[in-house]
Tab-separated table of C-alpha atoms and ligand atoms in Angstrom:
chain	number	residue	atom	x	y	z
Z	1343	MET	CA	-14.889	14.329	-10.925
Z	1344	PRO	CA	-14.191	15.498	-7.321
Z	1345	ALA	CA	-12.453	12.821	-5.131
Z	1346	ILE	CA	-11.319	9.519	-6.302
Z	1347	VAL	CA	-9.955	6.764	-4.156
Z	1348	LEU	CA	-7.342	4.170	-5.322
Z	1349	VAL	CA	-6.796	1.003	-3.214
Z	1350	GLY	CA	-4.989	-2.207	-3.451
Z	1351	ALA	CA	-7.281	-5.326	-3.753
Z	1352	GLN	CA	-4.933	-8.102	-2.680
Z	1353	TRP	CA	-1.972	-8.028	-0.314
Z	1354	GLY	CA	-0.070	-5.051	-1.737
Z	1355	ASP	CA	2.270	-4.470	-4.543
Z	1356	GLU	CA	-0.429	-4.702	-7.111
Z	1357	GLY	CA	1.037	-1.727	-8.922
Z	1358	LYS	CA	-0.727	1.100	-7.135
Z	1359	GLY	CA	2.238	3.351	-7.920
Z	1360	LYS	CA	2.129	2.876	-11.549
Z	1361	ALA	CA	-1.698	3.446	-11.655
Z	1362	THR	CA	-1.509	6.619	-9.579
Z	1363	ASP	CA	1.395	7.958	-11.673
Z	1364	LEU	CA	-0.783	7.233	-14.746
Z	1365	LEU	CA	-3.404	9.495	-13.492
Z	1366	GLY	CA	-1.023	12.010	-12.007
Z	1367	SER	CA	-0.682	14.294	-14.875
Z	1368	ARG	CA	-4.633	14.682	-14.934
Z	1369	VAL	CA	-5.301	15.185	-11.313
Z	1370	ASP	CA	-4.564	18.349	-9.287
Z	1371	TYR	CA	-3.769	16.557	-5.872
Z	1372	VAL	CA	-2.500	13.178	-4.939
Z	1373	VAL	CA	-2.892	12.323	-1.323
Z	1374	LYS	CA	-1.357	9.550	0.711
Z	1375	PHE	CA	-3.741	8.725	3.443
Z	1376	ASN	CA	-2.487	5.715	5.358
Z	1377	GLY	CA	0.712	3.783	6.262
Z	1378	GLY	CA	4.203	5.187	5.908
Z	1379	ASN	CA	7.479	3.933	4.603
Z	1380	ASN	CA	6.413	0.319	4.904
Z	1381	ALA	CA	4.967	1.012	1.305
Z	1382	GLY	CA	7.058	0.517	-1.838
Z	1383	HIS	CA	6.046	1.679	-5.194
Z	1384	THR	CA	8.211	1.297	-8.236
Z	1385	ILE	CA	7.334	3.694	-11.126
Z	1386	VAL	CA	8.902	3.454	-14.414
Z	1387	ILE	CA	8.851	6.618	-16.705
Z	1388	ASP	CA	10.611	6.556	-20.132
Z	1389	GLY	CA	12.757	3.421	-19.001
Z	1390	GLU	CA	13.799	5.385	-15.785
Z	1391	LYS	CA	13.086	3.544	-12.451
Z	1392	PHE	CA	11.767	5.342	-9.310
Z	1393	ALA	CA	11.216	3.680	-5.916
Z	1394	LEU	CA	9.019	5.666	-3.608
Z	1395	HIS	CA	8.021	4.889	-0.017
Z	1396	LEU	CA	6.713	7.760	1.905
Z	1397	LEU	CA	6.213	10.340	-0.872
Z	1398	PRO	CA	2.902	10.046	-2.675
Z	1399	SER	CA	3.134	8.689	-6.242
Z	1400	GLY	CA	1.921	11.942	-7.701
Z	1401	ILE	CA	5.221	13.474	-6.895
Z	1402	LEU	CA	6.480	12.446	-10.354
Z	1403	SER	CA	3.877	14.427	-12.045
Z	1404	GLN	CA	4.817	18.146	-12.441
Z	1405	ASN	CA	1.430	19.872	-12.129
Z	1406	CYS	CA	0.026	17.745	-9.345
Z	1407	THR	CA	0.379	18.741	-5.655
Z	1408	PRO	CA	1.329	15.687	-3.556
Z	1409	VAL	CA	-0.004	15.573	0.011
Z	1410	ILE	CA	0.851	13.487	2.989
Z	1411	GLY	CA	-2.450	13.300	4.821
Z	1412	ASN	CA	-3.166	13.058	8.546
Z	1413	GLY	CA	-3.610	9.258	8.421
Z	1414	VAL	CA	0.037	8.699	7.481
Z	1415	VAL	CA	2.942	8.001	9.939
Z	1416	ILE	CA	6.123	9.750	8.965
Z	1417	ASP	CA	9.782	8.792	9.455
Z	1418	LEU	CA	11.431	12.169	9.221
Z	1419	GLU	CA	14.775	10.780	8.144
Z	1420	VAL	CA	13.181	8.737	5.368
Z	1421	LEU	CA	11.049	11.723	4.129
Z	1422	PHE	CA	14.011	13.935	3.594
Z	1423	ALA	CA	16.245	11.194	2.131
Z	1424	GLU	CA	13.551	10.526	-0.282
Z	1425	ILE	CA	13.232	14.105	-1.166
Z	1426	ASP	CA	16.979	14.566	-1.597
Z	1427	ALA	CA	17.220	11.478	-3.734
Z	1428	LEU	CA	14.502	12.823	-6.043
Z	1429	GLN	CA	16.084	16.152	-6.305
Z	1430	ALA	CA	19.412	14.628	-7.038
Z	1431	ARG	CA	17.657	13.154	-10.031
Z	1432	GLY	CA	16.308	16.309	-11.153
Z	1433	ARG	CA	12.875	15.928	-9.857
Z	1434	SER	CA	11.115	18.497	-7.635
Z	1435	ALA	CA	9.515	17.884	-4.347
Z	1436	GLU	CA	8.879	21.648	-3.950
Z	1437	LYS	CA	5.038	21.310	-3.936
Z	1438	LEU	CA	4.871	18.619	-1.316
Z	1439	VAL	CA	2.327	19.426	1.637
Z	1440	VAL	CA	2.407	17.474	4.859
Z	1441	SER	CA	-0.555	17.450	7.340
Z	1442	SER	CA	0.000	19.024	10.734
Z	1443	ALA	CA	-1.921	16.223	12.215
Z	1444	ALA	CA	0.062	13.311	10.716
Z	1445	HIS	CA	1.971	11.233	13.334
Z	1446	ILE	CA	5.795	10.933	13.508
Z	1447	ILE	CA	7.601	7.655	13.710
Z	1448	PRO	CA	10.015	8.363	16.626
Z	1449	PRO	CA	13.215	6.269	16.675
Z	1450	TYR	CA	12.226	4.137	19.692
Z	1451	ASN	CA	9.195	2.719	17.642
Z	1452	THR	CA	11.452	1.446	14.852
Z	1453	VAL	CA	13.429	-0.349	17.686
Z	1454	ILE	CA	10.367	-1.651	19.184
Z	1455	ASP	CA	8.972	-2.921	16.060
Z	1456	LYS	CA	12.114	-4.935	15.282
Z	1457	VAL	CA	12.569	-6.360	18.720
Z	1458	THR	CA	8.922	-7.289	19.032
Z	1459	GLU	CA	9.146	-9.320	15.817
Z	1460	ARG	CA	12.394	-11.055	16.922
Z	1461	PHE	CA	10.784	-11.766	20.292
Z	1462	ALA	CA	7.700	-13.354	18.700
Z	1463	GLY	CA	9.779	-15.809	16.772
Z	1464	SER	CA	7.699	-18.199	14.746
Z	1465	ARG	CA	4.500	-16.039	15.740
Z	1466	LYS	CA	5.896	-13.097	14.142
Z	1467	ILE	CA	3.853	-10.971	11.616
Z	1468	GLY	CA	6.867	-10.546	9.229
Z	1469	THR	CA	6.611	-6.525	9.431
Z	1470	THR	CA	8.793	-4.215	7.414
Z	1471	GLY	CA	10.418	-3.070	10.711
Z	1472	ARG	CA	9.650	0.466	10.109
Z	1473	GLY	CA	8.011	1.222	13.312
Z	1474	ILE	CA	4.461	1.373	11.735
Z	1475	GLY	CA	2.570	-0.754	14.075
Z	1476	PRO	CA	4.107	0.787	17.450
Z	1477	THR	CA	3.421	4.297	15.964
Z	1478	TYR	CA	-0.333	3.646	15.140
Z	1479	ALA	CA	-0.656	1.965	18.564
Z	1480	ASP	CA	0.693	5.173	20.238
Z	1481	LYS	CA	-1.743	7.189	18.130
Z	1482	MET	CA	-4.784	5.091	19.465
Z	1483	ASN	CA	-3.053	5.054	22.821
Z	1484	ARG	CA	-2.987	8.830	22.685
Z	1485	ILE	CA	0.789	9.076	23.382
Z	1486	GLY	CA	1.820	9.800	19.720
Z	1487	ILE	CA	3.972	12.574	18.445
Z	1488	ARG	CA	2.479	14.740	15.632
Z	1489	VAL	CA	4.014	16.909	13.168
Z	1490	GLN	CA	2.660	20.049	14.811
Z	1491	ASP	CA	4.420	19.028	18.101
Z	1492	LEU	CA	7.808	19.647	16.464
Z	1493	PHE	CA	6.989	23.373	16.411
Z	1494	ASP	CA	6.344	23.538	20.172
Z	1495	GLU	CA	9.363	22.315	22.002
Z	1496	VAL	CA	7.665	22.455	25.401
Z	1497	THR	CA	4.929	20.219	24.334
Z	1498	LEU	CA	7.279	17.912	22.354
Z	1499	ARG	CA	9.499	17.372	25.410
Z	1500	GLU	CA	6.550	16.671	27.597
Z	1501	LYS	CA	5.175	14.056	25.095
Z	1502	VAL	CA	8.440	12.442	24.600
Z	1503	THR	CA	9.155	12.225	28.248
Z	1504	SER	CA	5.899	10.579	28.928
Z	1505	ALA	CA	6.200	8.138	25.924
Z	1506	LEU	CA	9.639	7.146	27.064
Z	1507	ASN	CA	8.687	6.662	30.677
Z	1508	LEU	CA	6.756	3.827	29.202
Z	1509	LYS	CA	8.835	2.747	26.217
Z	1510	ASN	CA	12.082	2.655	28.244
Z	1511	GLN	CA	10.580	0.214	30.612
Z	1512	VAL	CA	9.567	-2.088	27.729
Z	1513	LEU	CA	12.878	-1.694	26.005
Z	1514	ALA	CA	15.011	-2.385	29.041
Z	1515	LYS	CA	13.013	-4.789	31.165
Z	1516	ILE	CA	11.440	-6.940	28.392
Z	1517	TYR	CA	13.738	-6.611	25.441
Z	1518	ASN	CA	16.974	-6.164	27.308
Z	1519	ARG	CA	17.789	-2.985	25.095
Z	1520	ARG	CA	19.365	0.317	26.111
Z	1521	ALA	CA	16.915	3.095	27.254
Z	1522	LEU	CA	16.723	6.085	25.166
Z	1523	GLU	CA	17.364	9.719	26.324
Z	1524	VAL	CA	14.672	12.235	26.190
Z	1525	ASP	CA	17.197	14.953	25.183
Z	1526	ALA	CA	18.584	12.845	22.251
Z	1527	VAL	CA	15.122	12.116	20.855
Z	1528	VAL	CA	13.897	15.559	21.290
Z	1529	GLU	CA	17.054	16.876	19.592
Z	1530	PHE	CA	16.874	14.413	16.654
Z	1531	LEU	CA	13.258	15.292	15.937
Z	1532	LEU	CA	13.751	19.053	16.288
Z	1533	SER	CA	16.730	18.778	13.823
Z	1534	TYR	CA	14.003	18.449	11.123
Z	1535	ALA	CA	11.631	21.092	12.271
Z	1536	ASP	CA	12.995	24.010	10.134
Z	1537	ARG	CA	12.998	22.123	7.000
Z	1538	LEU	CA	9.553	20.666	7.464
Z	1539	ARG	CA	7.746	23.825	8.618
Z	1540	PRO	CA	7.237	25.414	5.150
Z	1541	MET	CA	5.568	22.234	3.975
Z	1542	VAL	CA	3.048	21.864	6.784
Z	1543	ALA	CA	-0.565	22.814	6.425
Z	1544	ASP	CA	-4.081	22.140	7.557
Z	1545	THR	CA	-4.502	19.555	4.861
Z	1546	PRO	CA	-8.183	18.655	5.378
Z	1547	LEU	CA	-8.852	22.498	4.919
Z	1548	LEU	CA	-6.651	22.664	1.856
Z	1549	LEU	CA	-8.334	19.632	0.285
Z	1550	HIS	CA	-11.774	20.959	1.133
Z	1551	GLU	CA	-10.979	24.332	-0.653
Z	1552	ALA	CA	-9.573	22.448	-3.575
Z	1553	LEU	CA	-12.720	20.363	-4.052
Z	1554	GLU	CA	-14.907	23.653	-3.608
Z	1555	ALA	CA	-12.715	25.162	-6.475
Z	1556	GLY	CA	-13.661	22.092	-8.667
Z	1557	LYS	CA	-10.148	20.382	-8.479
Z	1558	THR	CA	-9.585	16.784	-8.689
Z	1559	VAL	CA	-8.235	14.857	-5.776
Z	1560	LEU	CA	-6.853	11.326	-5.973
Z	1561	LEU	CA	-6.497	9.516	-2.552
Z	1562	GLU	CA	-3.740	6.858	-2.876
Z	1563	ALA	CA	-3.703	3.951	-0.547
Z	1564	GLY	CA	-0.567	2.202	0.716
Z	1565	GLN	CA	-0.751	-1.560	1.424
Z	1566	ALA	CA	-4.099	-3.216	0.399
Z	1567	THR	CA	-7.612	-4.694	1.378
Z	1568	MET	CA	-6.108	-7.878	2.846
Z	1569	LEU	CA	-3.688	-5.940	4.894
Z	1570	ASP	CA	-6.308	-3.501	6.347
Z	1571	VAL	CA	-6.373	-3.611	10.160
Z	1572	ASP	CA	-10.053	-4.190	10.262
Z	1573	HIS	CA	-10.923	-6.064	6.969
Z	1574	GLY	CA	-7.679	-7.847	6.366
Z	1575	ASN	CA	-6.295	-11.214	7.511
Z	1576	TYR	CA	-6.017	-10.082	11.187
Z	1577	PRO	CA	-3.475	-10.283	12.878
Z	1578	PHE	CA	-1.360	-10.705	9.686
Z	1579	VAL	CA	-2.114	-7.194	8.602
Z	1580	THR	CA	-0.656	-3.676	8.633
Z	1581	SER	CA	-1.734	-1.227	11.377
Z	1582	SER	CA	-3.744	1.261	9.343
Z	1583	SER	CA	-6.988	1.405	7.268
Z	1584	ALA	CA	-5.880	0.767	3.742
Z	1585	THR	CA	-9.531	0.408	2.328
Z	1586	ALA	CA	-11.702	3.080	0.932
Z	1587	GLY	CA	-13.093	4.049	4.318
Z	1588	GLY	CA	-9.610	4.940	5.450
Z	1589	ALA	CA	-9.359	7.442	2.716
Z	1590	CYS	CA	-11.889	9.666	4.513
Z	1591	THR	CA	-10.501	9.464	7.945
Z	1592	GLY	CA	-6.902	9.706	6.619
Z	1593	SER	CA	-7.380	12.780	4.603
Z	1594	GLY	CA	-10.401	14.627	6.221
Z	1595	ILE	CA	-12.282	14.318	3.024
Z	1596	PRO	CA	-15.966	13.306	3.846
Z	1597	PRO	CA	-17.492	10.112	2.180
Z	1598	THR	CA	-20.104	12.365	0.391
Z	1599	ARG	CA	-17.281	13.820	-1.743
Z	1600	ILE	CA	-16.080	10.421	-3.102
Z	1601	ASP	CA	-17.716	9.199	-6.183
Z	1602	ARG	CA	-15.116	6.692	-7.578
Z	1603	VAL	CA	-13.163	3.952	-6.021
Z	1604	ILE	CA	-10.575	2.231	-8.163
Z	1605	ALA	CA	-8.903	-1.058	-7.030
Z	1606	VAL	CA	-5.648	-2.180	-8.401
Z	1607	VAL	CA	-5.544	-5.947	-8.772
Z	1608	LYS	CA	-2.791	-8.120	-10.056
Z	1609	ALA	CA	-3.489	-10.895	-12.774
Z	1610	TYR	CA	-2.084	-13.301	-10.179
Z	1611	ALA	CA	-1.397	-12.815	-6.336
Z	1612	THR	CA	1.603	-12.096	-4.163
Z	1613	ARG	CA	2.044	-11.568	-0.448
Z	1614	VAL	CA	5.082	-10.346	1.620
Z	1615	GLY	CA	5.308	-11.553	5.236
Z	1616	GLU	CA	3.359	-14.067	7.207
Z	1617	GLY	CA	-0.195	-15.065	7.110
Z	1618	PRO	CA	-2.666	-17.145	5.128
Z	1619	PHE	CA	-2.513	-17.292	1.400
Z	1620	PRO	CA	-4.931	-19.906	-0.049
Z	1621	THR	CA	-3.654	-19.951	-3.765
Z	1622	GLU	CA	0.022	-19.782	-2.757
Z	1623	LEU	CA	2.312	-21.697	-5.049
Z	1624	LEU	CA	5.302	-23.389	-3.347
Z	1625	HIS	CA	8.680	-24.593	-4.591
Z	1626	GLU	CA	9.648	-24.383	-8.242
Z	1627	LYS	CA	6.198	-23.248	-9.235
Z	1628	GLY	CA	6.255	-20.362	-6.913
Z	1629	ASP	CA	9.741	-19.489	-7.907
Z	1630	GLU	CA	8.843	-19.475	-11.642
Z	1631	LEU	CA	5.990	-16.864	-11.161
Z	1632	ARG	CA	8.264	-14.939	-8.713
Z	1633	ASN	CA	11.016	-14.768	-11.284
Z	1634	ALA	CA	8.643	-13.931	-14.206
Z	1635	GLY	CA	7.055	-11.146	-12.312
Z	1636	ALA	CA	10.273	-9.874	-10.518
Z	1637	GLU	CA	8.417	-10.266	-7.355
Z	1638	PHE	CA	10.826	-8.990	-4.863
Z	1639	GLY	CA	9.933	-6.415	-2.362
Z	1640	THR	CA	10.641	-2.692	-3.172
Z	1641	THR	CA	10.878	-1.914	0.625
Z	1642	THR	CA	12.618	-4.847	2.151
Z	1643	GLY	CA	13.958	-6.759	-0.869
Z	1644	ARG	CA	12.235	-9.874	0.567
Z	1645	PRO	CA	11.146	-12.459	-2.037
Z	1646	ARG	CA	7.262	-12.126	-2.386
Z	1647	ARG	CA	5.154	-15.276	-1.875
Z	1648	THR	CA	3.254	-15.904	-5.176
Z	1649	GLY	CA	0.037	-17.619	-6.270
Z	1650	TRP	CA	-2.914	-17.654	-8.635
Z	1651	TYR	CA	-5.630	-15.083	-8.889
Z	1652	ASP	CA	-8.139	-15.432	-6.146
Z	1653	ALA	CA	-11.646	-14.325	-7.349
Z	1654	PRO	CA	-13.175	-14.515	-3.706
Z	1655	ILE	CA	-10.628	-12.001	-2.672
Z	1656	ALA	CA	-11.309	-9.655	-5.561
Z	1657	ARG	CA	-14.948	-9.871	-4.888
Z	1658	TYR	CA	-14.331	-9.165	-1.221
Z	1659	ALA	CA	-12.289	-6.132	-2.256
Z	1660	ALA	CA	-15.058	-4.963	-4.529
Z	1661	ARG	CA	-17.566	-5.151	-1.675
Z	1662	ILE	CA	-15.438	-3.695	1.164
Z	1663	ASN	CA	-14.243	-0.881	-0.960
Z	1664	GLY	CA	-17.257	-0.136	-3.138
Z	1665	VAL	CA	-15.016	-0.632	-6.214
Z	1666	THR	CA	-16.284	1.098	-9.336
Z	1667	ASP	CA	-13.346	0.124	-11.556
Z	1668	PHE	CA	-10.498	-2.380	-11.419
Z	1669	VAL	CA	-7.047	-1.784	-12.895
Z	1670	LEU	CA	-5.714	-5.285	-13.659
Z	1671	THR	CA	-1.992	-5.194	-13.709
Z	1672	LYS	CA	0.856	-7.606	-14.863
Z	1673	LEU	CA	-1.149	-9.433	-17.221
Z	1674	ASP	CA	2.020	-9.727	-19.360
Z	1675	ILE	CA	3.630	-11.858	-16.748
Z	1676	LEU	CA	1.341	-14.735	-17.470
Z	1677	THR	CA	2.287	-14.796	-21.118
Z	1678	GLY	CA	3.920	-18.163	-21.943
Z	1679	MET	CA	2.069	-20.198	-19.365
Z	1680	PRO	CA	0.391	-23.388	-20.814
Z	1681	GLU	CA	-2.699	-22.725	-18.723
Z	1682	VAL	CA	-3.762	-20.227	-16.051
Z	1683	PRO	CA	-5.628	-21.565	-13.076
Z	1684	VAL	CA	-7.977	-19.036	-11.202
Z	1685	CYS	CA	-9.455	-19.679	-7.787
Z	1686	VAL	CA	-13.227	-19.352	-8.097
Z	1687	ALA	CA	-14.301	-20.430	-4.551
Z	1688	TYR	CA	-12.883	-22.231	-1.410
Z	1689	GLU	CA	-13.634	-25.650	-0.001
Z	1690	ILE	CA	-13.631	-25.274	3.839
Z	1691	ASP	CA	-14.407	-28.284	6.040
Z	1692	GLY	CA	-15.984	-30.058	2.930
Z	1693	VAL	CA	-18.360	-27.063	2.267
Z	1694	ARG	CA	-18.021	-24.846	-0.815
Z	1695	HIS	CA	-17.642	-21.054	-0.101
Z	1696	ALA	CA	-18.011	-18.639	-2.941
Z	1697	ASP	CA	-16.973	-15.737	-0.721
Z	1698	MET	CA	-14.705	-14.991	2.199
Z	1699	PRO	CA	-15.614	-17.003	5.204
Z	1700	MET	CA	-16.708	-15.443	8.486
Z	1701	THR	CA	-13.505	-16.305	10.551
Z	1702	GLN	CA	-9.744	-16.135	10.094
Z	1703	ALA	CA	-9.563	-19.769	11.183
Z	1704	GLU	CA	-11.801	-20.809	8.286
Z	1705	PHE	CA	-9.919	-18.783	5.858
Z	1706	ALA	CA	-6.495	-20.338	7.041
Z	1707	ARG	CA	-7.975	-23.695	6.178
Z	1708	ALA	CA	-9.546	-22.645	2.868
Z	1709	VAL	CA	-8.551	-24.886	-0.053
Z	1710	PRO	CA	-8.939	-23.218	-3.501
Z	1711	ILE	CA	-11.212	-24.608	-6.033
Z	1712	TYR	CA	-9.772	-23.772	-9.456
Z	1713	GLU	CA	-11.024	-23.219	-12.884
Z	1714	THR	CA	-8.191	-23.444	-15.419
Z	1715	PHE	CA	-7.950	-21.266	-18.496
Z	1716	PRO	CA	-5.817	-21.924	-21.531
Z	1717	GLY	CA	-2.817	-19.805	-21.753
Z	1718	TRP	CA	-1.191	-17.639	-24.641
Z	1719	ASP	CA	2.215	-17.207	-26.036
Z	1720	ASP	CA	2.215	-13.983	-28.013
Z	1721	ASP	CA	4.022	-11.007	-26.389
Z	1722	ILE	CA	1.284	-8.708	-25.155
Z	1723	SER	CA	3.565	-5.750	-23.978
Z	1724	ALA	CA	2.922	-3.608	-27.016
Z	1725	ALA	CA	-0.870	-4.180	-26.938
Z	1726	ARG	CA	-2.915	-0.938	-26.413
Z	1727	THR	CA	-6.519	-2.161	-27.066
Z	1728	MET	CA	-8.309	-5.281	-25.997
Z	1729	ALA	CA	-8.398	-6.303	-29.607
Z	1730	ASP	CA	-4.602	-6.523	-29.548
Z	1731	LEU	CA	-4.615	-9.285	-27.033
Z	1732	PRO	CA	-4.651	-12.874	-28.026
Z	1733	VAL	CA	-8.068	-14.632	-27.918
Z	1734	ASN	CA	-7.192	-16.694	-25.013
Z	1735	CYS	CA	-5.886	-13.740	-23.084
Z	1736	GLN	CA	-8.973	-11.813	-23.831
Z	1737	ALA	CA	-11.040	-14.613	-22.485
Z	1738	TYR	CA	-8.966	-14.741	-19.348
Z	1739	VAL	CA	-9.659	-10.987	-18.629
Z	1740	ARG	CA	-13.380	-11.438	-19.390
Z	1741	ALA	CA	-13.561	-14.378	-17.032
Z	1742	LEU	CA	-11.797	-12.290	-14.275
Z	1743	GLU	CA	-14.154	-9.397	-14.843
Z	1744	GLU	CA	-17.165	-11.596	-14.521
Z	1745	MET	CA	-15.871	-13.159	-11.373
Z	1746	SER	CA	-14.588	-9.942	-9.652
Z	1747	GLY	CA	-17.450	-7.892	-8.964
Z	1748	ALA	CA	-16.624	-4.657	-10.990
Z	1749	PRO	CA	-15.556	-3.748	-14.480
Z	1750	ILE	CA	-11.900	-3.921	-15.443
Z	1751	SER	CA	-11.220	-0.359	-16.851
Z	1752	VAL	CA	-7.425	-0.509	-17.393
Z	1753	ILE	CA	-5.071	-3.446	-18.051
Z	1754	GLY	CA	-1.279	-3.245	-17.442
Z	1755	VAL	CA	0.839	-4.913	-19.927
Z	1756	GLY	CA	4.129	-3.692	-18.795
Z	1757	PRO	CA	5.840	-1.583	-16.125
Z	1758	GLY	CA	6.100	1.627	-18.287
Z	1759	ARG	CA	3.633	4.566	-18.051
Z	1760	ASP	CA	2.446	3.905	-21.618
Z	1761	GLN	CA	2.069	0.083	-21.195
Z	1762	SER	CA	-1.624	0.203	-20.510
Z	1763	ILE	CA	-4.815	-0.724	-22.195
Z	1764	VAL	CA	-7.372	1.852	-21.355
Z	1765	ILE	CA	-11.017	0.409	-21.668
Z	1766	ASN	CA	-12.883	3.074	-19.729
Z	1767	ASP	CA	-11.352	6.464	-18.788
Z	1768	LEU	CA	-10.871	6.436	-14.949
Z	1769	LEU	CA	-11.293	10.269	-14.838
Z	1770	ALA	CA	-14.245	10.701	-17.269
V	2037	GDP	P1	2.565	-1.035	-5.260
V	2037	GDP	O1	3.254	-1.066	-4.004
V	2037	GDP	O2	1.173	-1.420	-5.349
V	2037	GDP	O3	2.777	0.360	-5.902
V	2037	GDP	O4	3.373	-2.016	-6.332
V	2037	GDP	P2	4.932	-2.225	-6.352
V	2037	GDP	O5	5.590	-1.091	-7.078
V	2037	GDP	O6	5.516	-2.534	-5.196
V	2037	GDP	O7	4.955	-3.615	-7.310
V	2037	GDP	C1	4.592	-3.438	-8.533
V	2037	GDP	C2	5.652	-3.911	-9.626
V	2037	GDP	O8	5.165	-4.240	-10.878
V	2037	GDP	C3	6.486	-2.675	-9.933
V	2037	GDP	O9	7.851	-3.043	-10.175
V	2037	GDP	C4	6.081	-2.046	-11.138
V	2037	GDP	O10	6.898	-1.451	-11.888
V	2037	GDP	C5	5.584	-3.242	-11.873
V	2037	GDP	N1	4.294	-3.282	-12.832
V	2037	GDP	C6	3.238	-2.463	-12.509
V	2037	GDP	N2	2.145	-2.641	-13.376
V	2037	GDP	C7	2.756	-3.590	-14.295
V	2037	GDP	C8	2.391	-4.408	-15.398
V	2037	GDP	O11	1.311	-4.207	-15.976
V	2037	GDP	N3	3.294	-5.233	-16.081
V	2037	GDP	C9	4.481	-5.421	-15.563
V	2037	GDP	N4	5.326	-6.255	-16.020
V	2037	GDP	N5	4.996	-4.876	-14.466
V	2037	GDP	C10	4.137	-3.885	-13.757
V	2038	IMO	P1	2.626	-1.378	-0.644
V	2038	IMO	O1	2.143	-0.128	-0.554
V	2038	IMO	C1	3.286	-5.577	0.694
V	2038	IMO	C2	3.047	-6.139	4.993
V	2038	IMO	C3	4.445	-6.643	5.637
V	2038	IMO	C4	3.668	-7.386	6.831
V	2038	IMO	C5	2.511	-6.602	7.208
V	2038	IMO	C6	2.626	-5.739	8.422
V	2038	IMO	O2	4.032	-1.381	-1.409
V	2038	IMO	O3	1.697	-2.310	-1.351
V	2038	IMO	P2	4.055	-3.432	8.704
V	2038	IMO	O4	5.488	-2.980	8.567
V	2038	IMO	O5	3.086	-2.655	7.817
V	2038	IMO	O6	3.629	-3.336	10.082
V	2038	IMO	O7	3.934	-4.955	8.173
V	2038	IMO	O8	2.167	-5.881	6.018
V	2038	IMO	N1	3.153	-5.014	4.227
V	2038	IMO	C7	3.155	-4.905	2.973
V	2038	IMO	N2	3.130	-5.953	1.968
V	2038	IMO	N3	3.158	-4.399	0.218
V	2038	IMO	C8	3.116	-3.303	1.102
V	2038	IMO	O9	2.996	-1.923	0.792
V	2038	IMO	C9	3.185	-3.578	2.478
V	2038	IMO	N4	3.278	-2.754	3.591
V	2038	IMO	C10	3.179	-3.710	4.578
V	2038	IMO	O10	5.067	-7.427	4.912
V	2038	IMO	O11	3.162	-8.746	6.320
V	2039	MG	MG1	4.781	-2.171	-3.143
């Protein structure tokens, strides 16, 4: 099994970290291919909780080599703080490899992200404020700073100077903020160069050689399908390619190498930040699901918006990503609900749509059409086979599978590594 992609099917926080960690001990490389420290993955191992942002989730598996791919944007301060925090807990980040072509989030972009959001007022996106959008914009605008630039002071200074020529105008004249000094920014970035250098490699070449040698590579997405800059709810998206296609550009692994695409999907839905969310539950109903699922952001601590499972979105994710397997997570959270509604289609302007409509304006007006399933009361957190699940719970899973466009291969019944029902081996 050469290269496998793992993505989020909804709006993020589906439990990608746990799913990656589950496979970590059986794969040789875990590559983060998009996003940056906007991601937040909580992983629980033997009751011990780890929160990862920038580091690939494979970092917690001893034999696996974690890789930060070229498609990632790196906040150096966060990177080393995260490595230090892991080391302080007796975990090693020694094997981490960082792409020489990954982009750096310079300090001015974190400022610009935050002030842009404040300036937008009610039209804000609700970003994580980590400088993600401005850094990907710089990348496309060809004024970005890359990892390799840290090892060439002359080039670095030139790049920071030309970037600040523009950024300082924006900061000072539009946002009424203090301009940044070239020297201070260059010095700040260079202060990480020595520590970073031993980790840096030509990661597309490294991964090519690994695949040639028959190694297994897992490509782990941050964010999710509905937050993808092309395929998500634009403009309420992140600024990277979080779908399976992004795994190729963000790692340098060609599409012909990829033969499995796993999508992680929660048994209900959540969203952080602004943007349309057809099945959203408001007031007490939303609070109930939020509290049951502990749906508070790992990165910003914001309460996550909550709602019912949206099958058109799962089908869309299956289509856009070419999903071969779903990992259905947090099924245990629905225990005790008298009934569980599932959105099976939308009504838009009086017309039934079984799938995602063509435009965002239509999606924003979509009214869910629900089918309601009977709930179950028995605790399922110790279930390890489908047969261990209550009959109503089994029926719910089977219905989701039928509606979602790909088989459900693993079911999560708790946050722990072992709290999973494996129906099909994802690596077989
Ligand atoms: P990610 O961003 O996709 O990696 O997901 P997050 O880590 O942000 O959010 C998922 C949360 O759900 C984490 O706190 C996980 O520990 C937890 N989790 C994952 N799978 C399950 C599950 O099957 N059941 C329960 N109860 N919690 C889960
Ligand atoms: P993981 O990997 C949930 C959301 C933000 C905001 C939008 C743009 O943990 O699933 P950004 O800072 O990326 O420019 O914000 O995207 N967002 C996430 N929501 N989980 C994430 O990551 C997210 N990363 C970004 O809330 O709506
Ligand atoms: Mg998360």
